[in-house]
Amino acid sequence: MRPNLQLDEQGRLRHFLSIQGLDRQMLNLILDTAESFAGVSNRTVKKVPLLRGKVIANLFFENSTRTRTTFELAAKRLSADVLNLNISTSATSKGETLLDTLRNLEAMQVDMFVVRHGESGAAHFIAEHCAPHVSVINAGDGWHAHPTQAMLDMFTIRRHKPDFGRLRIAIVGDLRHSRVARSQIVALNTLGAAEVRVIAPRTLMPNDMRSLGVHPFHDLEAGIRDADVVIMLRLQKERMEGAFLPSEQEYYRLFGLTEERLDLLHPEAIVMHPGPINRGVEMDSEVADGPRSVILEQVTYGIAVRMAVMSLCMQQTPGAES
C-alpha cells in the first residue's frame, strides 16, 4: 500500500481501507466522532444533515446482510442518497470489468464507494483507480482487513473500559480466516492495549501471529484466564477448503465459551462476537444472551462508527446538526 493512500496532503482521512497506516490519534478521532453520533439513533428524527446531497454506492461483491444494512443506515442517517448495487445482476456478471463499472458510477456523480469483496486488496485497488473526488471504505476484503468492524469493536470496548493500557484482551477462534481479527489486533496494539492474546487450534492459528505482537495460546482456559475482554470469532466454514477441524463438536468441547469457563475471566469482563454466532459451537446461548455479553451493543454501535468514518472521509465535521 502506498503510505499515504488513506490520507490526504493535510493528513486527513480520505479513504478507510485498513487500520494499518493510521496512528493512535486518527483512531481516537474516529472513536470520538462516533461518540458524537451515538445518540442520533435515539432521537425522534434519526438523521443529521452532514452528507445531504452526497451519493454513496454500496458495492457488495460478497454477501453480508448485516454489514450492508448498517452501512446503508449509517449513510441515510447522515442524509446521503444510497445506491445498493446488486452485483448478481449487474453488468460485471455480463462481462463488464470492475473498472468499467466504477467509471459508470463515477459518471453518475457517486461520491463514495463502500466495497466488500472476496479478494484481498480489492478496496485498495478501487481506491487507487477511482476519481479524485471519490472516497472508498473497505467493508471487508478477502482475508485481509475489515477495519470498520474492528473500530466498532474498539468503540464497544472503550464504552465499557476506557483505558486500553490496562486491558488484557483475548481473541478466540478461527484466526486463520479472520480479516476481523487481523484488523482488531492492529487496532488494539495501536491504541496501546496492555496484552493481546490469540487462542485457536493449531490448524486455525497462522504462523505469523507472534510477529503481530500478540501472545498465542492453544489452550482456551489458559488463554482467557483473568482476561478483561474476550472476543469470540465465527468459524468461517465457507472459507475452509480442507479438514481444519475434526468436528464442530470437538471444537466446542475444546474452544467453546461456556458459563463455566466465564468464571476464569476477570469478574467484570465483557464478551464480544462480530457475528453471526454459531450457537453451541463458538459459545453457548446462555453466554451469548447473558449479562456479560455486549454483542448487540456491537451491532448498535456499528452504525455510529460507520457514520464517523463516512463523515471523516468526506471531510465533514459533526456538530452542525445540533
PDB file of C-alpha atoms in Angstrom:
ATOM      1  CA  MET A   1       0.000   0.000   0.000  1.00  0.00           C
ATOM      2  CA  ARG A   2       1.252   3.466  -0.808  1.00  0.00           C
ATOM      3  CA  PRO A   3       1.977   5.004   2.642  1.00  0.00           C
ATOM      4  CA  ASN A   4      -0.432   7.911   2.441  1.00  0.00           C
ATOM      5  CA  LEU A   5      -3.177   6.487   0.209  1.00  0.00           C
ATOM      6  CA  GLN A   6      -5.702   6.673   3.063  1.00  0.00           C
ATOM      7  CA  LEU A   7      -4.745  10.246   3.968  1.00  0.00           C
ATOM      8  CA  ASP A   8      -4.795  13.483   2.022  1.00  0.00           C
ATOM      9  CA  GLU A   9      -1.961  16.017   1.930  1.00  0.00           C
ATOM     10  CA  GLN A  10      -3.172  17.559   5.205  1.00  0.00           C
ATOM     11  CA  GLY A  11      -3.175  14.180   6.961  1.00  0.00           C
ATOM     12  CA  ARG A  12      -6.964  13.926   6.955  1.00  0.00           C
ATOM     13  CA  LEU A  13      -8.793  10.673   6.283  1.00  0.00           C
ATOM     14  CA  ARG A  14      -9.672  10.285   2.584  1.00  0.00           C
ATOM     15  CA  HIS A  15     -10.182   6.524   2.268  1.00  0.00           C
ATOM     16  CA  PHE A  16     -10.627   3.918   5.011  1.00  0.00           C
ATOM     17  CA  LEU A  17      -9.049   0.715   3.752  1.00  0.00           C
ATOM     18  CA  SER A  18      -7.142  -0.717   6.708  1.00  0.00           C
ATOM     19  CA  ILE A  19      -6.181   0.052  10.304  1.00  0.00           C
ATOM     20  CA  GLN A  20      -2.537  -0.276   9.246  1.00  0.00           C
ATOM     21  CA  GLY A  21      -1.005   3.058   8.413  1.00  0.00           C
ATOM     22  CA  LEU A  22      -3.237   5.004  10.797  1.00  0.00           C
ATOM     23  CA  ASP A  23      -1.859   6.292  14.094  1.00  0.00           C
ATOM     24  CA  ARG A  24      -3.455   6.377  17.556  1.00  0.00           C
ATOM     25  CA  GLN A  25      -4.544   9.988  17.083  1.00  0.00           C
ATOM     26  CA  MET A  26      -6.543   9.068  13.977  1.00  0.00           C
ATOM     27  CA  LEU A  27      -8.150   6.028  15.625  1.00  0.00           C
ATOM     28  CA  ASN A  28      -9.155   8.159  18.613  1.00  0.00           C
ATOM     29  CA  LEU A  29     -10.570  10.782  16.247  1.00  0.00           C
ATOM     30  CA  ILE A  30     -12.769   8.089  14.677  1.00  0.00           C
ATOM     31  CA  LEU A  31     -13.886   6.887  18.122  1.00  0.00           C
ATOM     32  CA  ASP A  32     -14.545  10.429  19.371  1.00  0.00           C
ATOM     33  CA  THR A  33     -16.507  11.243  16.228  1.00  0.00           C
ATOM     34  CA  ALA A  34     -18.536   8.055  16.634  1.00  0.00           C
ATOM     35  CA  GLU A  35     -19.286   9.112  20.198  1.00  0.00           C
ATOM     36  CA  SER A  36     -20.846  12.316  18.876  1.00  0.00           C
ATOM     37  CA  PHE A  37     -23.132  10.236  16.648  1.00  0.00           C
ATOM     38  CA  ALA A  38     -24.068   7.591  19.227  1.00  0.00           C
ATOM     39  CA  GLY A  39     -27.187   9.438  20.360  1.00  0.00           C
ATOM     40  CA  VAL A  40     -28.606  10.045  16.881  1.00  0.00           C
ATOM     41  CA  SER A  41     -30.291   6.632  16.820  1.00  0.00           C
ATOM     42  CA  ASN A  42     -32.291   7.523  19.921  1.00  0.00           C
ATOM     43  CA  ARG A  43     -33.744  10.727  18.502  1.00  0.00           C
ATOM     44  CA  THR A  44     -37.276  11.030  17.159  1.00  0.00           C
ATOM     45  CA  VAL A  45     -35.791  12.070  13.812  1.00  0.00           C
ATOM     46  CA  LYS A  46     -32.813   9.760  13.323  1.00  0.00           C
ATOM     47  CA  LYS A  47     -30.941  11.949  10.875  1.00  0.00           C
ATOM     48  CA  VAL A  48     -28.249  14.610  10.706  1.00  0.00           C
ATOM     49  CA  PRO A  49     -27.648  16.704   7.585  1.00  0.00           C
ATOM     50  CA  LEU A  50     -23.877  16.262   7.205  1.00  0.00           C
ATOM     51  CA  LEU A  51     -23.894  14.369   3.898  1.00  0.00           C
ATOM     52  CA  ARG A  52     -27.025  15.860   2.358  1.00  0.00           C
ATOM     53  CA  GLY A  53     -26.642  15.854  -1.414  1.00  0.00           C
ATOM     54  CA  LYS A  54     -23.906  13.198  -1.406  1.00  0.00           C
ATOM     55  CA  VAL A  55     -24.325   9.833  -3.126  1.00  0.00           C
ATOM     56  CA  ILE A  56     -22.910   6.647  -1.578  1.00  0.00           C
ATOM     57  CA  ALA A  57     -22.824   3.352  -3.506  1.00  0.00           C
ATOM     58  CA  ASN A  58     -22.683   0.024  -1.652  1.00  0.00           C
ATOM     59  CA  LEU A  59     -20.707  -2.393  -3.826  1.00  0.00           C
ATOM     60  CA  PHE A  60     -21.077  -5.765  -2.127  1.00  0.00           C
ATOM     61  CA  PHE A  61     -19.408  -8.410  -4.268  1.00  0.00           C
ATOM     62  CA  GLU A  62     -19.701 -10.716  -1.232  1.00  0.00           C
ATOM     63  CA  ASN A  63     -22.965 -11.194   0.658  1.00  0.00           C
ATOM     64  CA  SER A  64     -23.421  -9.732   4.127  1.00  0.00           C
ATOM     65  CA  THR A  65     -26.885  -8.579   5.087  1.00  0.00           C
ATOM     66  CA  ARG A  66     -25.955  -7.093   8.454  1.00  0.00           C
ATOM     67  CA  THR A  67     -22.857  -5.198   7.327  1.00  0.00           C
ATOM     68  CA  ARG A  68     -24.592  -3.800   4.240  1.00  0.00           C
ATOM     69  CA  THR A  69     -27.632  -2.817   6.300  1.00  0.00           C
ATOM     70  CA  THR A  70     -25.582  -0.937   8.890  1.00  0.00           C
ATOM     71  CA  PHE A  71     -23.646   0.899   6.180  1.00  0.00           C
ATOM     72  CA  GLU A  72     -26.936   1.804   4.495  1.00  0.00           C
ATOM     73  CA  LEU A  73     -28.452   3.006   7.771  1.00  0.00           C
ATOM     74  CA  ALA A  74     -25.312   4.998   8.582  1.00  0.00           C
ATOM     75  CA  ALA A  75     -25.394   6.737   5.203  1.00  0.00           C
ATOM     76  CA  LYS A  76     -29.105   7.510   5.470  1.00  0.00           C
ATOM     77  CA  ARG A  77     -28.693   8.903   8.998  1.00  0.00           C
ATOM     78  CA  LEU A  78     -26.136  11.275   7.514  1.00  0.00           C
ATOM     79  CA  SER A  79     -28.812  12.268   4.936  1.00  0.00           C
ATOM     80  CA  ALA A  80     -26.880  10.847   1.971  1.00  0.00           C
ATOM     81  CA  ASP A  81     -28.552   9.200  -1.013  1.00  0.00           C
ATOM     82  CA  VAL A  82     -27.719   5.483  -1.095  1.00  0.00           C
ATOM     83  CA  LEU A  83     -27.311   3.215  -4.102  1.00  0.00           C
ATOM     84  CA  ASN A  84     -27.206  -0.543  -3.426  1.00  0.00           C
ATOM     85  CA  LEU A  85     -25.657  -2.228  -6.457  1.00  0.00           C
ATOM     86  CA  ASN A  86     -26.969  -5.736  -6.947  1.00  0.00           C
ATOM     87  CA  ILE A  87     -23.794  -7.448  -8.082  1.00  0.00           C
ATOM     88  CA  SER A  88     -25.545 -10.679  -9.048  1.00  0.00           C
ATOM     89  CA  THR A  89     -27.478  -8.839 -11.766  1.00  0.00           C
ATOM     90  CA  SER A  90     -25.010  -6.048 -12.502  1.00  0.00           C
ATOM     91  CA  ALA A  91     -23.045  -5.520 -15.671  1.00  0.00           C
ATOM     92  CA  THR A  92     -19.975  -7.164 -14.115  1.00  0.00           C
ATOM     93  CA  SER A  93     -21.774 -10.501 -14.385  1.00  0.00           C
ATOM     94  CA  LYS A  94     -22.284  -9.742 -18.094  1.00  0.00           C
ATOM     95  CA  GLY A  95     -18.607  -9.206 -18.807  1.00  0.00           C
ATOM     96  CA  GLU A  96     -18.087  -5.574 -17.860  1.00  0.00           C
ATOM     97  CA  THR A  97     -14.841  -5.054 -15.963  1.00  0.00           C
ATOM     98  CA  LEU A  98     -14.740  -3.706 -12.433  1.00  0.00           C
ATOM     99  CA  LEU A  99     -13.109  -0.507 -13.677  1.00  0.00           C
ATOM    100  CA  ASP A 100     -15.850  -0.056 -16.308  1.00  0.00           C
ATOM    101  CA  THR A 101     -18.434  -0.343 -13.534  1.00  0.00           C
ATOM    102  CA  LEU A 102     -16.578   2.218 -11.452  1.00  0.00           C
ATOM    103  CA  ARG A 103     -16.289   4.654 -14.341  1.00  0.00           C
ATOM    104  CA  ASN A 104     -20.032   4.428 -14.974  1.00  0.00           C
ATOM    105  CA  LEU A 105     -20.827   5.049 -11.303  1.00  0.00           C
ATOM    106  CA  GLU A 106     -18.419   7.992 -11.252  1.00  0.00           C
ATOM    107  CA  ALA A 107     -20.236   9.372 -14.297  1.00  0.00           C
ATOM    108  CA  MET A 108     -23.412   9.263 -12.175  1.00  0.00           C
ATOM    109  CA  GLN A 109     -21.602  11.551  -9.686  1.00  0.00           C
ATOM    110  CA  VAL A 110     -21.239   8.976  -6.908  1.00  0.00           C
ATOM    111  CA  ASP A 111     -19.137  10.407  -4.052  1.00  0.00           C
ATOM    112  CA  MET A 112     -18.242   7.272  -2.088  1.00  0.00           C
ATOM    113  CA  PHE A 113     -17.880   3.538  -2.683  1.00  0.00           C
ATOM    114  CA  VAL A 114     -18.402   1.084   0.193  1.00  0.00           C
ATOM    115  CA  VAL A 115     -16.730  -2.096  -1.045  1.00  0.00           C
ATOM    116  CA  ARG A 116     -16.968  -5.680   0.198  1.00  0.00           C
ATOM    117  CA  HIS A 117     -15.078  -8.232  -1.879  1.00  0.00           C
ATOM    118  CA  GLY A 118     -13.808 -11.788  -1.537  1.00  0.00           C
ATOM    119  CA  GLU A 119     -10.357 -10.866  -2.874  1.00  0.00           C
ATOM    120  CA  SER A 120      -7.779  -9.285  -0.579  1.00  0.00           C
ATOM    121  CA  GLY A 121      -6.770  -5.853  -1.822  1.00  0.00           C
ATOM    122  CA  ALA A 122      -9.946  -5.163  -3.827  1.00  0.00           C
ATOM    123  CA  ALA A 123     -10.844  -1.998  -1.920  1.00  0.00           C
ATOM    124  CA  HIS A 124      -7.263  -0.779  -2.193  1.00  0.00           C
ATOM    125  CA  PHE A 125      -7.319  -1.392  -5.967  1.00  0.00           C
ATOM    126  CA  ILE A 126     -10.515   0.622  -6.318  1.00  0.00           C
ATOM    127  CA  ALA A 127      -9.101   3.457  -4.188  1.00  0.00           C
ATOM    128  CA  GLU A 128      -6.048   3.623  -6.436  1.00  0.00           C
ATOM    129  CA  HIS A 129      -8.140   3.884  -9.597  1.00  0.00           C
ATOM    130  CA  CYS A 130     -11.171   5.947  -8.571  1.00  0.00           C
ATOM    131  CA  ALA A 131     -11.651   9.631  -9.396  1.00  0.00           C
ATOM    132  CA  PRO A 132     -10.015  12.159  -7.035  1.00  0.00           C
ATOM    133  CA  HIS A 133     -13.333  13.286  -5.546  1.00  0.00           C
ATOM    134  CA  VAL A 134     -14.431   9.723  -4.620  1.00  0.00           C
ATOM    135  CA  SER A 135     -13.718   8.093  -1.233  1.00  0.00           C
ATOM    136  CA  VAL A 136     -13.548   4.343  -0.671  1.00  0.00           C
ATOM    137  CA  ILE A 137     -14.410   2.435   2.511  1.00  0.00           C
ATOM    138  CA  ASN A 138     -13.367  -1.187   2.898  1.00  0.00           C
ATOM    139  CA  ALA A 139     -16.305  -3.253   4.190  1.00  0.00           C
ATOM    140  CA  GLY A 140     -14.185  -6.425   4.211  1.00  0.00           C
ATOM    141  CA  ASP A 141     -11.748  -7.811   1.626  1.00  0.00           C
ATOM    142  CA  GLY A 142     -10.685 -11.456   1.490  1.00  0.00           C
ATOM    143  CA  TRP A 143      -8.615 -12.489   4.496  1.00  0.00           C
ATOM    144  CA  HIS A 144      -7.013  -9.044   4.644  1.00  0.00           C
ATOM    145  CA  ALA A 145      -8.974  -6.446   6.626  1.00  0.00           C
ATOM    146  CA  HIS A 146     -12.343  -5.391   7.985  1.00  0.00           C
ATOM    147  CA  PRO A 147     -11.472  -2.024   9.515  1.00  0.00           C
ATOM    148  CA  THR A 148     -14.932  -0.675  10.364  1.00  0.00           C
ATOM    149  CA  GLN A 149     -15.779  -3.892  12.248  1.00  0.00           C
ATOM    150  CA  ALA A 150     -12.528  -3.519  14.190  1.00  0.00           C
ATOM    151  CA  MET A 151     -13.316   0.099  15.029  1.00  0.00           C
ATOM    152  CA  LEU A 152     -16.850  -0.669  16.212  1.00  0.00           C
ATOM    153  CA  ASP A 153     -15.289  -3.338  18.428  1.00  0.00           C
ATOM    154  CA  MET A 154     -12.829  -0.753  19.783  1.00  0.00           C
ATOM    155  CA  PHE A 155     -15.728   1.644  20.375  1.00  0.00           C
ATOM    156  CA  THR A 156     -17.652  -1.026  22.284  1.00  0.00           C
ATOM    157  CA  ILE A 157     -14.619  -1.844  24.429  1.00  0.00           C
ATOM    158  CA  ARG A 158     -13.915   1.834  25.144  1.00  0.00           C
ATOM    159  CA  ARG A 159     -17.506   2.420  26.250  1.00  0.00           C
ATOM    160  CA  HIS A 160     -17.093  -0.264  28.932  1.00  0.00           C
ATOM    161  CA  LYS A 161     -13.379   0.003  29.686  1.00  0.00           C
ATOM    162  CA  PRO A 162     -11.921   3.374  28.657  1.00  0.00           C
ATOM    163  CA  ASP A 163      -8.243   2.698  29.483  1.00  0.00           C
ATOM    164  CA  PHE A 164      -6.798   0.349  26.843  1.00  0.00           C
ATOM    165  CA  GLY A 165      -3.464   0.428  28.625  1.00  0.00           C
ATOM    166  CA  ARG A 166      -4.894  -1.682  31.467  1.00  0.00           C
ATOM    167  CA  LEU A 167      -6.668  -4.305  29.383  1.00  0.00           C
ATOM    168  CA  ARG A 168      -5.897  -7.969  28.726  1.00  0.00           C
ATOM    169  CA  ILE A 169      -7.850  -8.944  25.640  1.00  0.00           C
ATOM    170  CA  ALA A 170      -8.310 -12.486  24.324  1.00  0.00           C
ATOM    171  CA  ILE A 171      -9.339 -13.188  20.718  1.00  0.00           C
ATOM    172  CA  VAL A 172     -10.586 -16.771  20.308  1.00  0.00           C
ATOM    173  CA  GLY A 173     -11.357 -18.900  17.286  1.00  0.00           C
ATOM    174  CA  ASP A 174     -10.758 -19.051  13.556  1.00  0.00           C
ATOM    175  CA  LEU A 175      -7.798 -16.707  13.335  1.00  0.00           C
ATOM    176  CA  ARG A 176      -6.582 -18.237  10.075  1.00  0.00           C
ATOM    177  CA  HIS A 177      -9.536 -16.970   8.038  1.00  0.00           C
ATOM    178  CA  SER A 178     -10.471 -13.889  10.061  1.00  0.00           C
ATOM    179  CA  ARG A 179      -9.896 -10.486   8.495  1.00  0.00           C
ATOM    180  CA  VAL A 180     -11.727  -9.091  11.537  1.00  0.00           C
ATOM    181  CA  ALA A 181      -9.103 -10.478  13.931  1.00  0.00           C
ATOM    182  CA  ARG A 182      -6.210  -9.045  11.924  1.00  0.00           C
ATOM    183  CA  SER A 183      -7.790  -5.589  11.987  1.00  0.00           C
ATOM    184  CA  GLN A 184      -8.637  -5.922  15.694  1.00  0.00           C
ATOM    185  CA  ILE A 185      -5.043  -6.847  16.567  1.00  0.00           C
ATOM    186  CA  VAL A 186      -3.613  -3.839  14.720  1.00  0.00           C
ATOM    187  CA  ALA A 187      -6.186  -1.523  16.309  1.00  0.00           C
ATOM    188  CA  LEU A 188      -5.601  -2.856  19.839  1.00  0.00           C
ATOM    189  CA  ASN A 189      -1.831  -2.508  19.517  1.00  0.00           C
ATOM    190  CA  THR A 190      -2.167   0.993  18.073  1.00  0.00           C
ATOM    191  CA  LEU A 191      -4.443   2.023  20.939  1.00  0.00           C
ATOM    192  CA  GLY A 192      -1.938   0.659  23.463  1.00  0.00           C
ATOM    193  CA  ALA A 193      -3.715  -2.424  24.852  1.00  0.00           C
ATOM    194  CA  ALA A 194      -1.683  -3.939  27.675  1.00  0.00           C
ATOM    195  CA  GLU A 195      -1.846  -7.503  26.345  1.00  0.00           C
ATOM    196  CA  VAL A 196      -3.453  -9.128  23.307  1.00  0.00           C
ATOM    197  CA  ARG A 197      -3.817 -12.907  23.387  1.00  0.00           C
ATOM    198  CA  VAL A 198      -4.923 -15.081  20.480  1.00  0.00           C
ATOM    199  CA  ILE A 199      -6.347 -18.556  21.115  1.00  0.00           C
ATOM    200  CA  ALA A 200      -7.046 -21.197  18.489  1.00  0.00           C
ATOM    201  CA  PRO A 201      -6.376 -24.813  17.457  1.00  0.00           C
ATOM    202  CA  ARG A 202      -3.023 -25.186  15.713  1.00  0.00           C
ATOM    203  CA  THR A 203      -4.797 -25.655  12.370  1.00  0.00           C
ATOM    204  CA  LEU A 204      -6.557 -22.289  12.711  1.00  0.00           C
ATOM    205  CA  MET A 205      -3.559 -20.319  14.040  1.00  0.00           C
ATOM    206  CA  PRO A 206      -1.473 -18.541  11.331  1.00  0.00           C
ATOM    207  CA  ASN A 207       2.293 -18.907  11.676  1.00  0.00           C
ATOM    208  CA  ASP A 208       2.895 -15.159  11.707  1.00  0.00           C
ATOM    209  CA  MET A 209       0.855 -14.380  14.815  1.00  0.00           C
ATOM    210  CA  ARG A 210       3.816 -13.573  17.075  1.00  0.00           C
ATOM    211  CA  SER A 211       5.049 -11.034  14.526  1.00  0.00           C
ATOM    212  CA  LEU A 212       1.794  -9.118  15.084  1.00  0.00           C
ATOM    213  CA  GLY A 213       2.702  -8.503  18.731  1.00  0.00           C
ATOM    214  CA  VAL A 214       0.309 -10.982  20.350  1.00  0.00           C
ATOM    215  CA  HIS A 215       0.626 -13.961  22.690  1.00  0.00           C
ATOM    216  CA  PRO A 216      -0.621 -17.204  21.077  1.00  0.00           C
ATOM    217  CA  PHE A 217      -2.364 -19.944  23.085  1.00  0.00           C
ATOM    218  CA  HIS A 218      -3.723 -23.331  22.052  1.00  0.00           C
ATOM    219  CA  ASP A 219      -5.480 -23.921  25.377  1.00  0.00           C
ATOM    220  CA  LEU A 220      -8.659 -21.893  25.826  1.00  0.00           C
ATOM    221  CA  GLU A 221      -8.755 -21.996  29.601  1.00  0.00           C
ATOM    222  CA  ALA A 222      -5.151 -20.808  29.906  1.00  0.00           C
ATOM    223  CA  GLY A 223      -5.675 -18.092  27.296  1.00  0.00           C
ATOM    224  CA  ILE A 224      -8.801 -16.498  28.746  1.00  0.00           C
ATOM    225  CA  ARG A 225      -7.730 -16.613  32.388  1.00  0.00           C
ATOM    226  CA  ASP A 226      -8.141 -13.146  34.018  1.00  0.00           C
ATOM    227  CA  ALA A 227      -8.955 -11.545  30.650  1.00  0.00           C
ATOM    228  CA  ASP A 228     -10.893  -8.265  30.717  1.00  0.00           C
ATOM    229  CA  VAL A 229     -12.353  -8.723  27.242  1.00  0.00           C
ATOM    230  CA  VAL A 230     -12.992 -11.914  25.274  1.00  0.00           C
ATOM    231  CA  ILE A 231     -13.732 -11.653  21.565  1.00  0.00           C
ATOM    232  CA  MET A 232     -15.074 -14.892  20.101  1.00  0.00           C
ATOM    233  CA  LEU A 233     -14.702 -15.341  16.325  1.00  0.00           C
ATOM    234  CA  ARG A 234     -17.016 -17.087  13.913  1.00  0.00           C
ATOM    235  CA  LEU A 235     -15.885 -20.379  12.408  1.00  0.00           C
ATOM    236  CA  GLN A 236     -15.689 -19.452   8.729  1.00  0.00           C
ATOM    237  CA  LYS A 237     -16.585 -22.824   7.286  1.00  0.00           C
ATOM    238  CA  GLU A 238     -17.199 -21.311   3.843  1.00  0.00           C
ATOM    239  CA  ARG A 239     -13.500 -20.377   3.640  1.00  0.00           C
ATOM    240  CA  MET A 240     -12.220 -23.783   4.747  1.00  0.00           C
ATOM    241  CA  GLU A 241     -11.090 -25.906   1.822  1.00  0.00           C
ATOM    242  CA  GLY A 242      -9.544 -28.693   3.903  1.00  0.00           C
ATOM    243  CA  ALA A 243     -10.098 -30.539   7.154  1.00  0.00           C
ATOM    244  CA  PHE A 244      -9.099 -27.861   9.673  1.00  0.00           C
ATOM    245  CA  LEU A 245     -11.202 -29.400  12.455  1.00  0.00           C
ATOM    246  CA  PRO A 246     -12.105 -32.967  13.454  1.00  0.00           C
ATOM    247  CA  SER A 247     -15.693 -31.833  14.059  1.00  0.00           C
ATOM    248  CA  GLU A 248     -17.723 -28.912  15.363  1.00  0.00           C
ATOM    249  CA  GLN A 249     -18.467 -30.917  18.497  1.00  0.00           C
ATOM    250  CA  GLU A 250     -14.756 -31.352  19.164  1.00  0.00           C
ATOM    251  CA  TYR A 251     -14.168 -27.636  18.559  1.00  0.00           C
ATOM    252  CA  TYR A 252     -16.931 -26.737  21.012  1.00  0.00           C
ATOM    253  CA  ARG A 253     -15.538 -29.114  23.623  1.00  0.00           C
ATOM    254  CA  LEU A 254     -12.095 -27.523  23.454  1.00  0.00           C
ATOM    255  CA  PHE A 255     -12.775 -23.920  22.437  1.00  0.00           C
ATOM    256  CA  GLY A 256     -16.463 -23.189  23.056  1.00  0.00           C
ATOM    257  CA  LEU A 257     -17.207 -20.456  25.611  1.00  0.00           C
ATOM    258  CA  THR A 258     -19.483 -21.859  28.306  1.00  0.00           C
ATOM    259  CA  GLU A 259     -20.874 -20.382  31.502  1.00  0.00           C
ATOM    260  CA  GLU A 260     -18.433 -22.498  33.489  1.00  0.00           C
ATOM    261  CA  ARG A 261     -15.495 -21.043  31.568  1.00  0.00           C
ATOM    262  CA  LEU A 262     -16.721 -17.485  32.223  1.00  0.00           C
ATOM    263  CA  ASP A 263     -15.557 -17.995  35.816  1.00  0.00           C
ATOM    264  CA  LEU A 264     -11.970 -17.907  34.533  1.00  0.00           C
ATOM    265  CA  LEU A 265     -12.324 -14.319  33.309  1.00  0.00           C
ATOM    266  CA  HIS A 266     -11.902 -11.141  35.307  1.00  0.00           C
ATOM    267  CA  PRO A 267     -15.122 -10.667  37.320  1.00  0.00           C
ATOM    268  CA  GLU A 268     -16.063  -7.578  35.271  1.00  0.00           C
ATOM    269  CA  ALA A 269     -15.046  -8.977  31.884  1.00  0.00           C
ATOM    270  CA  ILE A 270     -17.181  -8.491  28.788  1.00  0.00           C
ATOM    271  CA  VAL A 271     -17.835 -10.969  25.963  1.00  0.00           C
ATOM    272  CA  MET A 272     -17.948  -9.951  22.298  1.00  0.00           C
ATOM    273  CA  HIS A 273     -18.585 -11.609  18.922  1.00  0.00           C
ATOM    274  CA  PRO A 274     -18.606  -9.967  15.458  1.00  0.00           C
ATOM    275  CA  GLY A 275     -21.458 -12.252  14.379  1.00  0.00           C
ATOM    276  CA  PRO A 276     -23.215 -14.126  13.087  1.00  0.00           C
ATOM    277  CA  ILE A 277     -22.876 -16.569  16.007  1.00  0.00           C
ATOM    278  CA  ASN A 278     -22.778 -20.334  15.628  1.00  0.00           C
ATOM    279  CA  ARG A 279     -24.550 -21.087  18.903  1.00  0.00           C
ATOM    280  CA  GLY A 280     -23.436 -24.284  20.556  1.00  0.00           C
ATOM    281  CA  VAL A 281     -20.200 -24.219  18.556  1.00  0.00           C
ATOM    282  CA  GLU A 282     -18.384 -20.964  19.396  1.00  0.00           C
ATOM    283  CA  MET A 283     -20.391 -20.215  22.541  1.00  0.00           C
ATOM    284  CA  ASP A 284     -23.468 -21.281  24.468  1.00  0.00           C
ATOM    285  CA  SER A 285     -26.690 -19.302  24.119  1.00  0.00           C
ATOM    286  CA  GLU A 286     -26.531 -18.629  27.865  1.00  0.00           C
ATOM    287  CA  VAL A 287     -23.258 -16.784  27.262  1.00  0.00           C
ATOM    288  CA  ALA A 288     -24.362 -15.015  24.064  1.00  0.00           C
ATOM    289  CA  ASP A 289     -27.519 -13.729  25.746  1.00  0.00           C
ATOM    290  CA  GLY A 290     -26.077 -13.389  29.249  1.00  0.00           C
ATOM    291  CA  PRO A 291     -25.229 -10.329  31.347  1.00  0.00           C
ATOM    292  CA  ARG A 292     -21.591 -10.180  30.237  1.00  0.00           C
ATOM    293  CA  SER A 293     -22.453 -10.189  26.545  1.00  0.00           C
ATOM    294  CA  VAL A 294     -22.200  -6.870  24.666  1.00  0.00           C
ATOM    295  CA  ILE A 295     -22.825  -8.441  21.266  1.00  0.00           C
ATOM    296  CA  LEU A 296     -25.979  -6.478  20.454  1.00  0.00           C
ATOM    297  CA  GLU A 297     -24.242  -3.270  21.560  1.00  0.00           C
ATOM    298  CA  GLN A 298     -21.624  -4.009  18.895  1.00  0.00           C
ATOM    299  CA  VAL A 299     -24.370  -4.043  16.282  1.00  0.00           C
ATOM    300  CA  THR A 300     -25.858  -0.768  17.531  1.00  0.00           C
ATOM    301  CA  TYR A 301     -22.502   0.995  17.756  1.00  0.00           C
ATOM    302  CA  GLY A 302     -21.616  -0.174  14.259  1.00  0.00           C
ATOM    303  CA  ILE A 303     -23.930   2.458  12.825  1.00  0.00           C
ATOM    304  CA  ALA A 304     -22.312   5.328  14.773  1.00  0.00           C
ATOM    305  CA  VAL A 305     -18.803   4.167  13.866  1.00  0.00           C
ATOM    306  CA  ARG A 306     -19.670   3.892  10.169  1.00  0.00           C
ATOM    307  CA  MET A 307     -21.255   7.340  10.307  1.00  0.00           C
ATOM    308  CA  ALA A 308     -17.990   8.627  11.768  1.00  0.00           C
ATOM    309  CA  VAL A 309     -15.829   7.028   9.085  1.00  0.00           C
ATOM    310  CA  MET A 310     -18.094   8.242   6.278  1.00  0.00           C
ATOM    311  CA  SER A 311     -18.220  11.818   7.573  1.00  0.00           C
ATOM    312  CA  LEU A 312     -14.468  11.993   8.158  1.00  0.00           C
ATOM    313  CA  CYS A 313     -13.675  10.611   4.691  1.00  0.00           C
ATOM    314  CA  MET A 314     -15.989  13.259   3.239  1.00  0.00           C
ATOM    315  CA  GLN A 315     -14.264  15.948   5.331  1.00  0.00           C
ATOM    316  CA  GLN A 316     -17.473  16.882   7.142  1.00  0.00           C
ATOM    317  CA  THR A 317     -17.317  17.920  10.792  1.00  0.00           C
ATOM    318  CA  PRO A 318     -20.037  16.616  13.125  1.00  0.00           C
ATOM    319  CA  GLY A 319     -21.914  19.103  15.285  1.00  0.00           C
ATOM    320  CA  ALA A 320     -23.559  21.107  12.537  1.00  0.00           C
ATOM    321  CA  GLU A 321     -26.751  19.137  13.077  1.00  0.00           C
ATOM    322  CA  SER A 322     -27.349  20.424  16.601  1.00  0.00           C
TER     323      SER A 322
END
